[in-house]
Amino acid sequence: MQKYSIFNLIKNAFSGHQNWDLAWKDPTPKKEYDVVIIGGGGHGLATAYYLAKEHNITNVAIIEKGWIGGGNVGRNTTIIRSNYMHDDNALFSEFGMDLWRKMSQDLNYNVMFSPRGIINLAHSDAQMNVYARRGNSMRLNGIDAVLLNREQVREIIPMADFSENVRFPIFGGLMQPSAGTARHDAVAWGYARQADSMGVDIIQNCEVTSFDVSGGKINGVRTSRGDIKAKKIGLCVAGSTNILAEKLNMKLPIETHLLQACVSEPVKPVLDGVVTFGAGHFYVSQSDKGEMVMGGDLDGYNSYAQRGNLPTLQHVLTEGIAMMPFLSKLKMLRTWGGIMDMSMDGSPIIDKTHIEGLYLNCGWCYGGFKATPASGWTFAHTIAQDRVHELNSGYSLNRFNTGHLLDEKGLGTKTWIS
Amino acid sequence: MCPHCGMRSQNEFSYGGDATVKRPELNKEISDQDWDNFVYNRKSLRGKHWELWQHISGCRQWIKVERDTATHEIFKTLKANEEIS
């Protein structure tokens, strides 16, 4: 594989950039693989990459119904953070932060990771106390957290509404300075390119139609491009998890929901970090192109439509305007939707299943993008070693049975509980 | 379409989840698995889906709605005490 470097860039400039290698091949599926990963999104591609890199398992296929990176890894708001209170979430996400920091060098692909900080605004004394507690928990786990008062927040985001007579005045906020954003498509493409170079087959336009299970063991999958045998199969299909679970006669603590996001027209730099509204569910950052990238609540009902309805968008943007009134002057450039695998406690599942050789990676709710490297790393470990790593031991499937729920926010599918 | 009030705006309705999930009967021995299936496990499939909604900014009644989860088309609505046929 050609390395991406300034020298190769200059060299290829002489031939008009006509002779670059393809970033990944378009192979025909083989009859059998050691591991098959279903789902060519961020998590699936990362899993294949770490299977090859960390565990030397290269006889791997990723099968993807559409094209790689066309699902939620291409539809998110690119936020990366590890500001969690519970140990299981905090240690997992902070492990991921380390992978993010090294990712561009590791993949030889510029993922434009930009640690620009995230501020969660607080709008009451009680909320400040809660944030102080969360900040302390984060620091105990080695994650940077700074509790800001009203004046400190005003210095960083003077464009927010600091007037006196507002319904939700800004009391302060909790900041994680090392949080940030990254170029989401580059993450998928970077993982795909490296996985491919190590021998992983990326098979697109290949839909799983059913599974070959016998005697409690998985033997392979039947797809629109023929049968593929594999002793180990990993599911990384986010919003389509319920559809594949149905084919396996499994009922999961997951509902598929619709989440919208939107960007405004591009404007001059005004906001350098990520800011979230504390009295509702709204978050905003500014992309390198100048667009304000915004998102918020689920539409709130089970859905497989990758597009949203206006009432939710209006509700979310009302919160945005309450927080930063200047947003009302901007024109909307694009809105879109993705389908989320919402788990019942709001935390993900990376685990083995009752079927031998079948591994499950789902339940990412609002936070799948930032988890991409840590999810791929731990899922690869779980598949390769046939046991969970201690980093994903809290993300078990049977926690809904044993009562060890990871209720960081305790929301899951029922957004109206907040 | 509320079975009590007729055609109303979508804004007035609030979602309540899968309407086919039944609470296990009281005073009956049930397994942990049955209980899990009631509390947590859902099919959540693509296509026609019976679900509970509340006409929260209207008559405040809970209703049953048959809706397509891919197209958002609504086929049928029932009062909460009417059985899904």
Coordinates of C-alpha atoms in Angstrom, one line a residue, chain A residues 65 242-243 246 250-258 299-309 311-312 314 339 344-345 399-402 405 414 416, chain B residues 9-11 14-18 20-21 32-47 49 51 53 62 67-73:
Chain A
K65 CA -25.6 -4.2 2.8
N242 CA -33.3 -5.8 15.7
I243 CA -33.8 -6.9 12.1
E246 CA -35.2 -11.4 14.5
M250 CA -33.4 -13.3 19.6
K251 CA -35.2 -10.5 21.4
L252 CA -32.9 -7.8 22.6
P253 CA -33.2 -4.9 25.1
I254 CA -32.9 -2.6 22.1
E255 CA -35.4 -0.4 20.2
T256 CA -34.6 1.2 16.9
H257 CA -35.2 5.0 17.0
L258 CA -34.7 8.0 14.8
D299 CA -38.0 11.8 17.4
G300 CA -39.2 9.5 20.2
Y301 CA -40.9 6.6 18.4
N302 CA -39.6 3.4 16.9
S303 CA -38.5 4.2 13.4
Y304 CA -36.4 2.9 10.5
A305 CA -36.8 6.1 8.4
Q306 CA -33.4 7.7 7.9
R307 CA -35.1 11.1 7.9
G308 CA -36.9 13.1 10.5
N309 CA -40.1 15.0 11.1
P311 CA -41.9 18.9 15.2
T312 CA -38.8 17.4 16.8
Q314 CA -38.4 22.6 15.8
I339 CA -31.5 5.1 13.0
M344 CA -32.9 0.3 27.6
D345 CA -30.4 1.8 30.0
R399 CA -27.0 -7.0 32.8
F400 CA -30.7 -6.5 32.1
N401 CA -31.3 -9.8 33.7
T402 CA -29.0 -9.5 36.6
L405 CA -27.7 -1.7 34.6
K414 CA -37.8 6.7 26.9
W416 CA -39.6 11.7 28.0
Chain B
S9 CA -51.9 17.4 14.8
Q10 CA -48.9 15.1 15.5
N11 CA -47.6 17.6 18.0
S14 CA -46.7 11.4 22.8
Y15 CA -45.2 8.0 22.3
G16 CA -45.6 5.1 24.8
G17 CA -44.0 2.1 23.2
D18 CA -44.9 -1.3 21.8
T20 CA -48.2 -5.8 22.0
V21 CA -46.2 -6.2 25.2
D32 CA -37.1 -14.1 35.1
Q33 CA -37.0 -14.5 31.4
D34 CA -40.8 -13.6 31.1
W35 CA -40.2 -10.6 33.3
D36 CA -37.2 -9.5 31.2
N37 CA -39.3 -9.8 28.1
F38 CA -41.9 -7.6 29.6
V39 CA -39.6 -4.9 30.9
Y40 CA -36.7 -4.8 28.5
N41 CA -36.8 -7.0 25.4
R42 CA -38.4 -5.7 22.3
K43 CA -38.8 -6.8 18.7
S44 CA -38.8 -3.3 17.2
L45 CA -39.0 -4.4 13.6
R46 CA -39.2 -2.6 10.3
G47 CA -42.7 -2.3 9.0
H49 CA -46.0 -1.9 14.4
E51 CA -47.9 0.9 19.6
W53 CA -49.6 6.7 22.1
W62 CA -54.0 6.4 25.8
R67 CA -48.0 2.5 12.2
D68 CA -45.3 1.7 9.7
T69 CA -41.9 2.2 11.2
A70 CA -40.2 2.7 7.8
T71 CA -42.7 5.1 6.2
H72 CA -44.4 6.5 9.3
E73 CA -47.8 5.9 7.7

